[in-house]
mmCIF file of C-alpha atoms in Angstrom:
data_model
loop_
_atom_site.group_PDB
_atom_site.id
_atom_site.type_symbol
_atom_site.label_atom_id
_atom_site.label_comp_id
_atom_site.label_asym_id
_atom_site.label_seq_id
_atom_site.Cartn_x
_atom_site.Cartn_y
_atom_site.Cartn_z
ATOM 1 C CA UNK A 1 -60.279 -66.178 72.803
ATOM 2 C CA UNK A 2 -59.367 -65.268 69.559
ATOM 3 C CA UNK A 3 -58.538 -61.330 68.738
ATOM 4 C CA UNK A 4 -60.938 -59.181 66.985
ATOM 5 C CA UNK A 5 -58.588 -56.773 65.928
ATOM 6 C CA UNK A 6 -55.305 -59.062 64.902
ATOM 7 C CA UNK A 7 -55.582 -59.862 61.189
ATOM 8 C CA UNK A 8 -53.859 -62.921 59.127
ATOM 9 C CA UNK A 9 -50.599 -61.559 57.106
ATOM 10 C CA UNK A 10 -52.226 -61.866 53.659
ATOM 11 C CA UNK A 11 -50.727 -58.998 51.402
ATOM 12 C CA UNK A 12 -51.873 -58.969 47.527
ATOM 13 C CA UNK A 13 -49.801 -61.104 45.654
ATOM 14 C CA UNK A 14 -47.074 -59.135 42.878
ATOM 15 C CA UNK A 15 -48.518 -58.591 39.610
ATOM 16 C CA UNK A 16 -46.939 -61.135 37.272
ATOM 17 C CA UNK A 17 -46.687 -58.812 34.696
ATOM 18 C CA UNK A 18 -44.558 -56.252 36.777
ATOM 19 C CA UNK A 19 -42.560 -58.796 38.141
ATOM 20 C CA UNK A 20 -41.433 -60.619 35.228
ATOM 21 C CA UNK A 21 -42.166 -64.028 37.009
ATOM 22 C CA UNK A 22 -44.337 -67.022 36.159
ATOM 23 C CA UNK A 23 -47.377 -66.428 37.524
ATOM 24 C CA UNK A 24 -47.313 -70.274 38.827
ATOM 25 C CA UNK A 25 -44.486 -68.967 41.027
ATOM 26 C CA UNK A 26 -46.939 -66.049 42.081
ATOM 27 C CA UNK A 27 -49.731 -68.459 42.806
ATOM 28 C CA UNK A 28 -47.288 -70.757 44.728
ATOM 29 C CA UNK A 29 -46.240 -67.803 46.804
ATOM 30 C CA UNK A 30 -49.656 -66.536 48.155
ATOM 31 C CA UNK A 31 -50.373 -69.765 48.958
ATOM 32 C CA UNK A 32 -46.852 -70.397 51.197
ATOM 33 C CA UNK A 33 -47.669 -67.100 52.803
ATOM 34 C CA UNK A 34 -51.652 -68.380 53.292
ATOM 35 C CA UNK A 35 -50.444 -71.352 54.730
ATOM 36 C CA UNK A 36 -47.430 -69.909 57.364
ATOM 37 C CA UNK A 37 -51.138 -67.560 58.402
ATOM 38 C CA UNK A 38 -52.740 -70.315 59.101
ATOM 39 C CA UNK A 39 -50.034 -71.866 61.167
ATOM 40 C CA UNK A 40 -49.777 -69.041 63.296
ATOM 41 C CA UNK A 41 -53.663 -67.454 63.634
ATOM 42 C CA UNK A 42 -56.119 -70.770 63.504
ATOM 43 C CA UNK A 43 -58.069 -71.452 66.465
ATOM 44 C CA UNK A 44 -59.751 -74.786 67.906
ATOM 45 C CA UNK A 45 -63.599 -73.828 68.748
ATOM 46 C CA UNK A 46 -62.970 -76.976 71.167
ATOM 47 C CA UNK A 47 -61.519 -75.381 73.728
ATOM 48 C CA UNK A 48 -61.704 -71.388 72.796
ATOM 49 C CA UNK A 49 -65.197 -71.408 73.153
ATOM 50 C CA UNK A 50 -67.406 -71.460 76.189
ATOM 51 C CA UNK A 51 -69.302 -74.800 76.111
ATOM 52 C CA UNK A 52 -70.254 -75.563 79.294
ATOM 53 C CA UNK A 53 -71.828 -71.773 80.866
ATOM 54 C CA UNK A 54 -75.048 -71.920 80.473
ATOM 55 C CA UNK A 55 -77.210 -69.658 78.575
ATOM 56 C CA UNK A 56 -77.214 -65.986 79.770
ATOM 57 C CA UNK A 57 -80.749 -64.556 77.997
ATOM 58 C CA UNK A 58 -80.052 -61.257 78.821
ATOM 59 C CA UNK A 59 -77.818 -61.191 76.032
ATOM 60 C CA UNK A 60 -78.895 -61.007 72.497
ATOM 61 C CA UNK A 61 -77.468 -63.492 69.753
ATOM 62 C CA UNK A 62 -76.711 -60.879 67.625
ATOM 63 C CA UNK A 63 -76.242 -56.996 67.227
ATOM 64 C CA UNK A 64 -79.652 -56.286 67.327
ATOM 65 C CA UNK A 65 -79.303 -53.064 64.404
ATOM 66 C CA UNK A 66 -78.867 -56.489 62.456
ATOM 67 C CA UNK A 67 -82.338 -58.103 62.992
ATOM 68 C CA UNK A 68 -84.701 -58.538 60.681
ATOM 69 C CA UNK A 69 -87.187 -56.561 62.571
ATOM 70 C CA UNK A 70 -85.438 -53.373 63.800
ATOM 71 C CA UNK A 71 -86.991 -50.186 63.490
ATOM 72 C CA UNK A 72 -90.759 -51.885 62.704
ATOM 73 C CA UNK A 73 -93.396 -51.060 64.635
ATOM 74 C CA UNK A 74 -93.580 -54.889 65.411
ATOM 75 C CA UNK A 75 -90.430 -54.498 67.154
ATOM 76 C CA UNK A 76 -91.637 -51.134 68.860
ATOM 77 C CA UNK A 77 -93.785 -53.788 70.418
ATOM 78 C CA UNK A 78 -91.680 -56.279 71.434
ATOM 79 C CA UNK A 79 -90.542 -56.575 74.852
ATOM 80 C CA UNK A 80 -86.631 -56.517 75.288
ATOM 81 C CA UNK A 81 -86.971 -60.390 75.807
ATOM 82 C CA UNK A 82 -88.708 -61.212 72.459
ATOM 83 C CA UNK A 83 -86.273 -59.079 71.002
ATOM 84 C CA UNK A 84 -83.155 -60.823 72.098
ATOM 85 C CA UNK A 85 -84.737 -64.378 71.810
ATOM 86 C CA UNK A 86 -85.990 -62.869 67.873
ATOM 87 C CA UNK A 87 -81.892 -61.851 67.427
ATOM 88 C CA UNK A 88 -80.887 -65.644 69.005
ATOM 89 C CA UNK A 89 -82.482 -67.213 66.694
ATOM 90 C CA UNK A 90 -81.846 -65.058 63.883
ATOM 91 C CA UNK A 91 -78.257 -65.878 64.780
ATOM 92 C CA UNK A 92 -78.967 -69.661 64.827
ATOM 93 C CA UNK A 93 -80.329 -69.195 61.310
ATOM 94 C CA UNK A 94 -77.476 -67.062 59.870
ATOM 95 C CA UNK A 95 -75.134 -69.963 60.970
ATOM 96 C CA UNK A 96 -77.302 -72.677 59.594
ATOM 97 C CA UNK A 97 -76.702 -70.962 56.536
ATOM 98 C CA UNK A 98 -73.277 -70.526 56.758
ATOM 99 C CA UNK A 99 -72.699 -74.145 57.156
ATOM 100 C CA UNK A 100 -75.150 -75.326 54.348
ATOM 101 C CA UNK A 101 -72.785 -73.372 52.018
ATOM 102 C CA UNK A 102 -69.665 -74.467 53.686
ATOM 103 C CA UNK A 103 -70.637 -77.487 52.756
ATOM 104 C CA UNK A 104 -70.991 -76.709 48.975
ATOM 105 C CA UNK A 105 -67.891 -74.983 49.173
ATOM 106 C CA UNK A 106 -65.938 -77.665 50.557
ATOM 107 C CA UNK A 107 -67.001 -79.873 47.869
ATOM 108 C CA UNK A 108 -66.010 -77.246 44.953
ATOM 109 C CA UNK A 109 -62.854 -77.139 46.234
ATOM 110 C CA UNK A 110 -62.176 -80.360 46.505
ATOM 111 C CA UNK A 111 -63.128 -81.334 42.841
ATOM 112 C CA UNK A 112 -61.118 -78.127 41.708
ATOM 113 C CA UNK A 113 -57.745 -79.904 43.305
ATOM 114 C CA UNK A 114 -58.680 -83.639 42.660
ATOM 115 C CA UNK A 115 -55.391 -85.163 40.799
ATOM 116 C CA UNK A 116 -53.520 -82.341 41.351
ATOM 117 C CA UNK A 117 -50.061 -82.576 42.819
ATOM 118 C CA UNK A 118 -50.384 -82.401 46.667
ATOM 119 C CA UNK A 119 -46.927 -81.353 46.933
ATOM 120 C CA UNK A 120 -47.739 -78.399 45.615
ATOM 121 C CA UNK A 121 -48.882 -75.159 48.853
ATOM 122 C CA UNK A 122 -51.441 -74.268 46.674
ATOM 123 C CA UNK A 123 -52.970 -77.705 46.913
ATOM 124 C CA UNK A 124 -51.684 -77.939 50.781
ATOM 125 C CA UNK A 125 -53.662 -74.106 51.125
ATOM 126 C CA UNK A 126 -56.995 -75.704 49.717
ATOM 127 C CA UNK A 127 -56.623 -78.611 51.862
ATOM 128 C CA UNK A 128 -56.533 -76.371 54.817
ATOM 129 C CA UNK A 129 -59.128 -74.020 53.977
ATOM 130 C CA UNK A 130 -61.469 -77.347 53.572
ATOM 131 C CA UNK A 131 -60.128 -78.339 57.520
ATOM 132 C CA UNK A 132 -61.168 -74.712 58.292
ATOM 133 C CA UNK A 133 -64.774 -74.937 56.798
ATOM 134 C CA UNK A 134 -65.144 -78.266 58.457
ATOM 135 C CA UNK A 135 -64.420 -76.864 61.927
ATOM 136 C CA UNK A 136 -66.468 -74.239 61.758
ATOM 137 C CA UNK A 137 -69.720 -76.233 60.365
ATOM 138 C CA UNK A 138 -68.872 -77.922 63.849
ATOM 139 C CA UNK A 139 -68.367 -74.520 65.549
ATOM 140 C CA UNK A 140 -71.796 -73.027 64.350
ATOM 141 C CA UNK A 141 -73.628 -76.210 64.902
ATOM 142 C CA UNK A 142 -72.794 -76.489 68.371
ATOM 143 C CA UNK A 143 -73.445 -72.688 68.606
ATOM 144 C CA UNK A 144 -77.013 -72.891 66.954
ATOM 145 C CA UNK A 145 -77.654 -75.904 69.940
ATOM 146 C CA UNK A 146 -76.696 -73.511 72.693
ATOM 147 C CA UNK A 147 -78.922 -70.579 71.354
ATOM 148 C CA UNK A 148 -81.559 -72.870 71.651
ATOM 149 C CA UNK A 149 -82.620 -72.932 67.972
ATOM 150 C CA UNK A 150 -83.784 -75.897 65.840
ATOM 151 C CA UNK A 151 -81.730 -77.143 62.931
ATOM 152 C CA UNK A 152 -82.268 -73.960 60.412
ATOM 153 C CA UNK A 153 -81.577 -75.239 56.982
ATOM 154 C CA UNK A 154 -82.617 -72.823 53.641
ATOM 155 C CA UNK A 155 -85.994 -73.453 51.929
ATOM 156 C CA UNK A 156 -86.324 -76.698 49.717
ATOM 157 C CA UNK A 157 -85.706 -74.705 46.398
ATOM 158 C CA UNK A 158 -82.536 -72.990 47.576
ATOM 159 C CA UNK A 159 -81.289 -76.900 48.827
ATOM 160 C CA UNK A 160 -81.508 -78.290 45.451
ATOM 161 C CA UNK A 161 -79.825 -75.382 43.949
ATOM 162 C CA UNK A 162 -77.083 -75.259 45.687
ATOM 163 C CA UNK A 163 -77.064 -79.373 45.002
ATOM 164 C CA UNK A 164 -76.834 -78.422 41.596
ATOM 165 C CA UNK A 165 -74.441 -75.226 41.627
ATOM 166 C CA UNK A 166 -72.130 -77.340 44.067
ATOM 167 C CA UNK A 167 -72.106 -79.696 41.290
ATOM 168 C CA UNK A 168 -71.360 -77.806 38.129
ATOM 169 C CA UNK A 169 -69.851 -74.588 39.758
ATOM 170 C CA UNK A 170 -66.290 -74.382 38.338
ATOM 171 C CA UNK A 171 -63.313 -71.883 37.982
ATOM 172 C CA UNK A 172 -64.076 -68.373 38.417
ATOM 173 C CA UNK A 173 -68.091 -68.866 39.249
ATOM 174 C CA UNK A 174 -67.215 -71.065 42.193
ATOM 175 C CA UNK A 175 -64.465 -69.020 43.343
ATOM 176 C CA UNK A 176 -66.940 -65.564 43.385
ATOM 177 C CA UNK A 177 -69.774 -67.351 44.370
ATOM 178 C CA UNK A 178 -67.731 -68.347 47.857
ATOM 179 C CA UNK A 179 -66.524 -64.635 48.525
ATOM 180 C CA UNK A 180 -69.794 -63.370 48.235
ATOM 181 C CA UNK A 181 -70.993 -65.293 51.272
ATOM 182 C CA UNK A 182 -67.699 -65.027 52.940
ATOM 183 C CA UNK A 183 -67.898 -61.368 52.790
ATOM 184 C CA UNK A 184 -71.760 -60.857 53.682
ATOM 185 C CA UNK A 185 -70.936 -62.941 56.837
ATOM 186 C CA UNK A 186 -68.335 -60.969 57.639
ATOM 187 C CA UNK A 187 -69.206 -58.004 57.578
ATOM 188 C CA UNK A 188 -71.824 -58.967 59.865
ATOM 189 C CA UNK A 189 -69.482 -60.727 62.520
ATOM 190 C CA UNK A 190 -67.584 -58.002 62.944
ATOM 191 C CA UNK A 191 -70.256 -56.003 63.863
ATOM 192 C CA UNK A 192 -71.393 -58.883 66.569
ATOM 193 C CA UNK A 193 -67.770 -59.962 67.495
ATOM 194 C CA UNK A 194 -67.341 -56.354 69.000
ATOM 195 C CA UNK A 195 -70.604 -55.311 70.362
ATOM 196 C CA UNK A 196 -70.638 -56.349 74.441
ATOM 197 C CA UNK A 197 -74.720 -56.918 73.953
ATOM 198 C CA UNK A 198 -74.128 -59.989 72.312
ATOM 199 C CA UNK A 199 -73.896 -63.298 74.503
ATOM 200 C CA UNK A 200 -69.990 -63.560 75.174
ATOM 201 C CA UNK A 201 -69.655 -67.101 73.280
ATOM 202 C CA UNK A 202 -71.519 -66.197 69.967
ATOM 203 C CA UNK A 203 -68.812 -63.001 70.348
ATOM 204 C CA UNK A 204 -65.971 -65.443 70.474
ATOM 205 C CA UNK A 205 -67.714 -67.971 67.057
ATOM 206 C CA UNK A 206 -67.497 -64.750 65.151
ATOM 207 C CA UNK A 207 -64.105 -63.945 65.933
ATOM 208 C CA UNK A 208 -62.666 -67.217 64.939
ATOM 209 C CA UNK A 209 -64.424 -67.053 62.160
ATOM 210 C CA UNK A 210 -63.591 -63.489 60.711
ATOM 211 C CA UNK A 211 -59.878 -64.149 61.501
ATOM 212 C CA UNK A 212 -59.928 -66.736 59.988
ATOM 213 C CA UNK A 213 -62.104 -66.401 56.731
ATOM 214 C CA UNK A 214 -60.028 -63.461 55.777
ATOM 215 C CA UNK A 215 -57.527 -65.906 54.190
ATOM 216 C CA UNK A 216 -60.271 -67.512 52.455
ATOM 217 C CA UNK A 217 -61.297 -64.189 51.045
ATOM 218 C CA UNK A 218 -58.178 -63.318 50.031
ATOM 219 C CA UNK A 219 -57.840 -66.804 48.458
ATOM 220 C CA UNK A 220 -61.200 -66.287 46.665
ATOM 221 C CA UNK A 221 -60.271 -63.238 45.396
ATOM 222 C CA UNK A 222 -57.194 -63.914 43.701
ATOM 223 C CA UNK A 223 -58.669 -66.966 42.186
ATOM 224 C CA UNK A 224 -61.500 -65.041 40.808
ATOM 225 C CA UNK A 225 -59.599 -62.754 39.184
ATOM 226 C CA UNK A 226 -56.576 -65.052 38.012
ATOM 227 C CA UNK A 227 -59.912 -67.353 36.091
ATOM 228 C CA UNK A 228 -61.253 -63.924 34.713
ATOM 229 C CA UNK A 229 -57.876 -62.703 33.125
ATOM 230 C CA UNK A 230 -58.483 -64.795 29.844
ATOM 231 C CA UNK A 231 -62.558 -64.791 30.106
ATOM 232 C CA UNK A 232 -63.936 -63.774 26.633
ATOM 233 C CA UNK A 233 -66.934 -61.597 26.786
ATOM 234 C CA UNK A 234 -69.219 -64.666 26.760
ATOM 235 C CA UNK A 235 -68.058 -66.534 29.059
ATOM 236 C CA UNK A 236 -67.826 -63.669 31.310
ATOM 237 C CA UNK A 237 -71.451 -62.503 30.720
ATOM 238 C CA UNK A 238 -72.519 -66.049 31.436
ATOM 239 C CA UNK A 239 -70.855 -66.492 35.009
ATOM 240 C CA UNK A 240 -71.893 -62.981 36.054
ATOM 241 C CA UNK A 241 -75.105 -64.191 35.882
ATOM 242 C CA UNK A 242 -74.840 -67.507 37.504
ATOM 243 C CA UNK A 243 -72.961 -65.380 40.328
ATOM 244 C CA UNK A 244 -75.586 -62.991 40.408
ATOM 245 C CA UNK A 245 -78.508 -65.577 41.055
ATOM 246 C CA UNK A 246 -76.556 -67.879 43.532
ATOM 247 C CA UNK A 247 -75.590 -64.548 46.081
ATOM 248 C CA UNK A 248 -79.431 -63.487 45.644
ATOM 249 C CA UNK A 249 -80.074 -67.416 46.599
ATOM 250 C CA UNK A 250 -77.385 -67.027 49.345
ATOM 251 C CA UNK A 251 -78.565 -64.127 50.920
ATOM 252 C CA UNK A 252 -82.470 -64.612 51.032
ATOM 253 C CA UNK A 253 -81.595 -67.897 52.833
ATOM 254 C CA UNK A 254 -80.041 -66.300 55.714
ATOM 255 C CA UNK A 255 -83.123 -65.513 58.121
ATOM 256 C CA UNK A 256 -85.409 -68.987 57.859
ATOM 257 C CA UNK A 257 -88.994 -67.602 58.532
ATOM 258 C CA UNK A 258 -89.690 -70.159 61.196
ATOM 259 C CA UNK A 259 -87.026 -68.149 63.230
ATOM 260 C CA UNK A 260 -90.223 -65.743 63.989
ATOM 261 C CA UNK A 261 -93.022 -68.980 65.546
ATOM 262 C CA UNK A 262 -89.694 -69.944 67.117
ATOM 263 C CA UNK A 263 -89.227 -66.176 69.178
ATOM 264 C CA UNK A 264 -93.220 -66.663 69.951
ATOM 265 C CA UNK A 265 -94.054 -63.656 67.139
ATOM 266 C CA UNK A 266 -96.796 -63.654 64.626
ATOM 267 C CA UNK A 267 -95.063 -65.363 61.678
ATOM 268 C CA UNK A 268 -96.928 -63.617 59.019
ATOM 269 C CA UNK A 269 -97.321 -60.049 60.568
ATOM 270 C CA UNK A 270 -93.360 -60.283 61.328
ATOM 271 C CA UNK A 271 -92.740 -62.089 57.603
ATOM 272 C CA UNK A 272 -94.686 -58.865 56.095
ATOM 273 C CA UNK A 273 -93.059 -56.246 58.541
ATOM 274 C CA UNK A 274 -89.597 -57.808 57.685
ATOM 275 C CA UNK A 275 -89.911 -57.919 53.979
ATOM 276 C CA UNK A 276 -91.227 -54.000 53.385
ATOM 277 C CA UNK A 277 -87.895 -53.151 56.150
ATOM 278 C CA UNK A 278 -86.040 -50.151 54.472
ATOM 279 C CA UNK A 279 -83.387 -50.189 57.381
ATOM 280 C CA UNK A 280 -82.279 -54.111 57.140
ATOM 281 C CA UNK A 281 -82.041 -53.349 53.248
ATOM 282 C CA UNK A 282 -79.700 -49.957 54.077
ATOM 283 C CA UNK A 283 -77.815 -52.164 56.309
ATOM 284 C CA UNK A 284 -77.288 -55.049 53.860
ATOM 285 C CA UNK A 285 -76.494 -52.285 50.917
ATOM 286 C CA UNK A 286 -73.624 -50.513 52.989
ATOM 287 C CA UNK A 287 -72.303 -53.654 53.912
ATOM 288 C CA UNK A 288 -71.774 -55.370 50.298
ATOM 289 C CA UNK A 289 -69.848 -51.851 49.270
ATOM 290 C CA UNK A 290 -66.652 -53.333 49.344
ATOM 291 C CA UNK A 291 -67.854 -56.621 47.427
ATOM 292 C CA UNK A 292 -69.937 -54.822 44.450
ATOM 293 C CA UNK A 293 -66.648 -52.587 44.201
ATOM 294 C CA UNK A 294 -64.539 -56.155 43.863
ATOM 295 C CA UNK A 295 -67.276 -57.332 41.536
ATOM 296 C CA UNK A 296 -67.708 -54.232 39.342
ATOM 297 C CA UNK A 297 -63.772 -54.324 39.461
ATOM 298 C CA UNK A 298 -64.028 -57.630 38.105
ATOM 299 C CA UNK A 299 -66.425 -56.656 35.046
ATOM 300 C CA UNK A 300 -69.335 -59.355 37.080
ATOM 301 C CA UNK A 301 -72.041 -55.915 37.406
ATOM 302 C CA UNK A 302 -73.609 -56.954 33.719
ATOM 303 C CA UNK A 303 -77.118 -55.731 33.356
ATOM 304 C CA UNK A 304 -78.711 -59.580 33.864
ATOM 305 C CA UNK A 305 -76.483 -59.889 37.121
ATOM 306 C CA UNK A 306 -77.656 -56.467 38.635
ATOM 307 C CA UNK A 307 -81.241 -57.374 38.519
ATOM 308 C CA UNK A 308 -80.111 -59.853 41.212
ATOM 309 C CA UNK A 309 -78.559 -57.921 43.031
ATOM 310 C CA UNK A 310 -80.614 -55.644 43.655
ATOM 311 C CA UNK A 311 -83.549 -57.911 44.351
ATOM 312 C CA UNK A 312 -81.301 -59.052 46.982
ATOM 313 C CA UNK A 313 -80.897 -55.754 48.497
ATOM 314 C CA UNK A 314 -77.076 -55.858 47.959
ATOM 315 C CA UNK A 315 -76.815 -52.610 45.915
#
């Protein structure tokens, strides 16, 4: 089982600038030390994870502080089994999610190294994160199947955007655009990965998956802010809000509604309950901290973008 607490040897990179060095070298460099991470902390799902034990529902599928529902008076009405068959599938949704955008961010990457030299460990880095995202779309597929949850994918709308963003996304928007997800999810898994509530093999899913993301983050960060270092103030106004609307597209795609017929609750009373939920917008708000501090950082928190944002419930 993969450790919660040990974390991939990613230190920031040395400001070019300070260094005197080409910043190519730089580049090369975080991606050497990226890649001699991923050598030593990657994980196969295959045979880390518990298949083959059946389902134990006395467990929830997530930390149940997370759910959609907590502190409503619907869920002052649940009984402790609807509310860890509600958190299951609430789970099985978060995950569809997480590979529909996996998905999109395999492809960006991909286009952003096509022709590029493959000798290169930068190119060799983004060829291994892509390995990575493909193992865990198969890790939180087969995950979803055990929980006992239908095929959540997001709404039509949010499908043919992300056919579209997938498609134009380049450079700096792309690169944001994947930490924001990466770092909503993972700020979740921890939570999940270490709370003994939570069925044993969803525990073990998230800590594969928040080892070994925090590469990617790292990854995405530096190549946001290595695109942004020359970004005029157009430009820079212009991907803050394409940013701004696909994290707000991201996020509201998380819990599928059907998740609620699924758990055998009122869809529209728990829809209603759900949307007007002050504590599952605190708990989203505390947990992007870190990321609106990256973003601000980054000069992404225009005016346009923060309407987003906030309509999102991530600040």
């Amino acid at each position: 089982m993969a450790s919660s607490t040990t974390r991939p040897d990613t230190p920031a990179s040395a400001d070019p600038a300070s260094t005197g060095r080409h910043p190519e070298h730089d580049e090369q460099d975080v991606a050497r030390r990226l890649l001699d991470s991923s050598a030593k902390l990657s994980y196969d799902p295959r045979t880390e994870v518990d298949w083959d034990t059946p389902l134990d529902e006395s467990y929830h599928g997530a930390s149940p502080e997370w759910s959609t529902l907590y502190g409503t008076s619907y869920w002052r009405e649940m009984s402790e089994a609807q509310r860890k068959e509600l958190t299951r599938q609430e789970a099985a949704s978060v995950a569809g999610t997480g590979i529909w955008f996996e998905i999109i961010l395999q492809q960006m990457i991909l286009r952003d190294v096509y022709a590029k030299d493959p000798s290169q460990e930068k190119v060799q880095w983004a060829l291994t994160e892509i390995a990575d995202e493909c193992r865990h779309s198969i890790m939180f597929a087969r995950g979803a199947k055990k929980l006992r949850a239908p095929a959540y994918q997001p709404r039509f709308l949010a499908r043919e955007l992300g056919r579209a963003f997938k498609t134009l996304a380049f450079g700096e928007a792309a690169y944001a655009a994947i930490l924001v997800a990466e770092e909503v999810l993972d700020v979740m898994q921890r939570d999940w990965m270490r709370d003994e509530r939570v069925v044993p093999f969803v525990r073990t899913i998230n800590n594969i998956h928040v080892v070994e993301e925090s590469r990617h983050m790292k990854f995405a960060r530096d190549e946001t802010r290595k695109r942004l270092a020359k970004a005029g103030w157009v430009r820079r106004q212009i991907n803050a809000f394409v940013i701004s609307i696909a994290s707000y597209v991201i996020v509201t795609s998380m819990v599928n509604k059907k998740v609620y017929a699924t758990a055998g609750l009122d869809e529209e009373r728990a829809l209603a309950e759900a949307g007007a939920n002050e504590h599952h917008k605190s708990m989203m708000r505390s947990s992007c901290a870190g990321l609106m501090e990256f973003l601000a950082s980054a000069r992404l928190l225009t005016k346009p973008a923060l309407v987003f944002y906030k309509r999102a419930h991530l600040i």
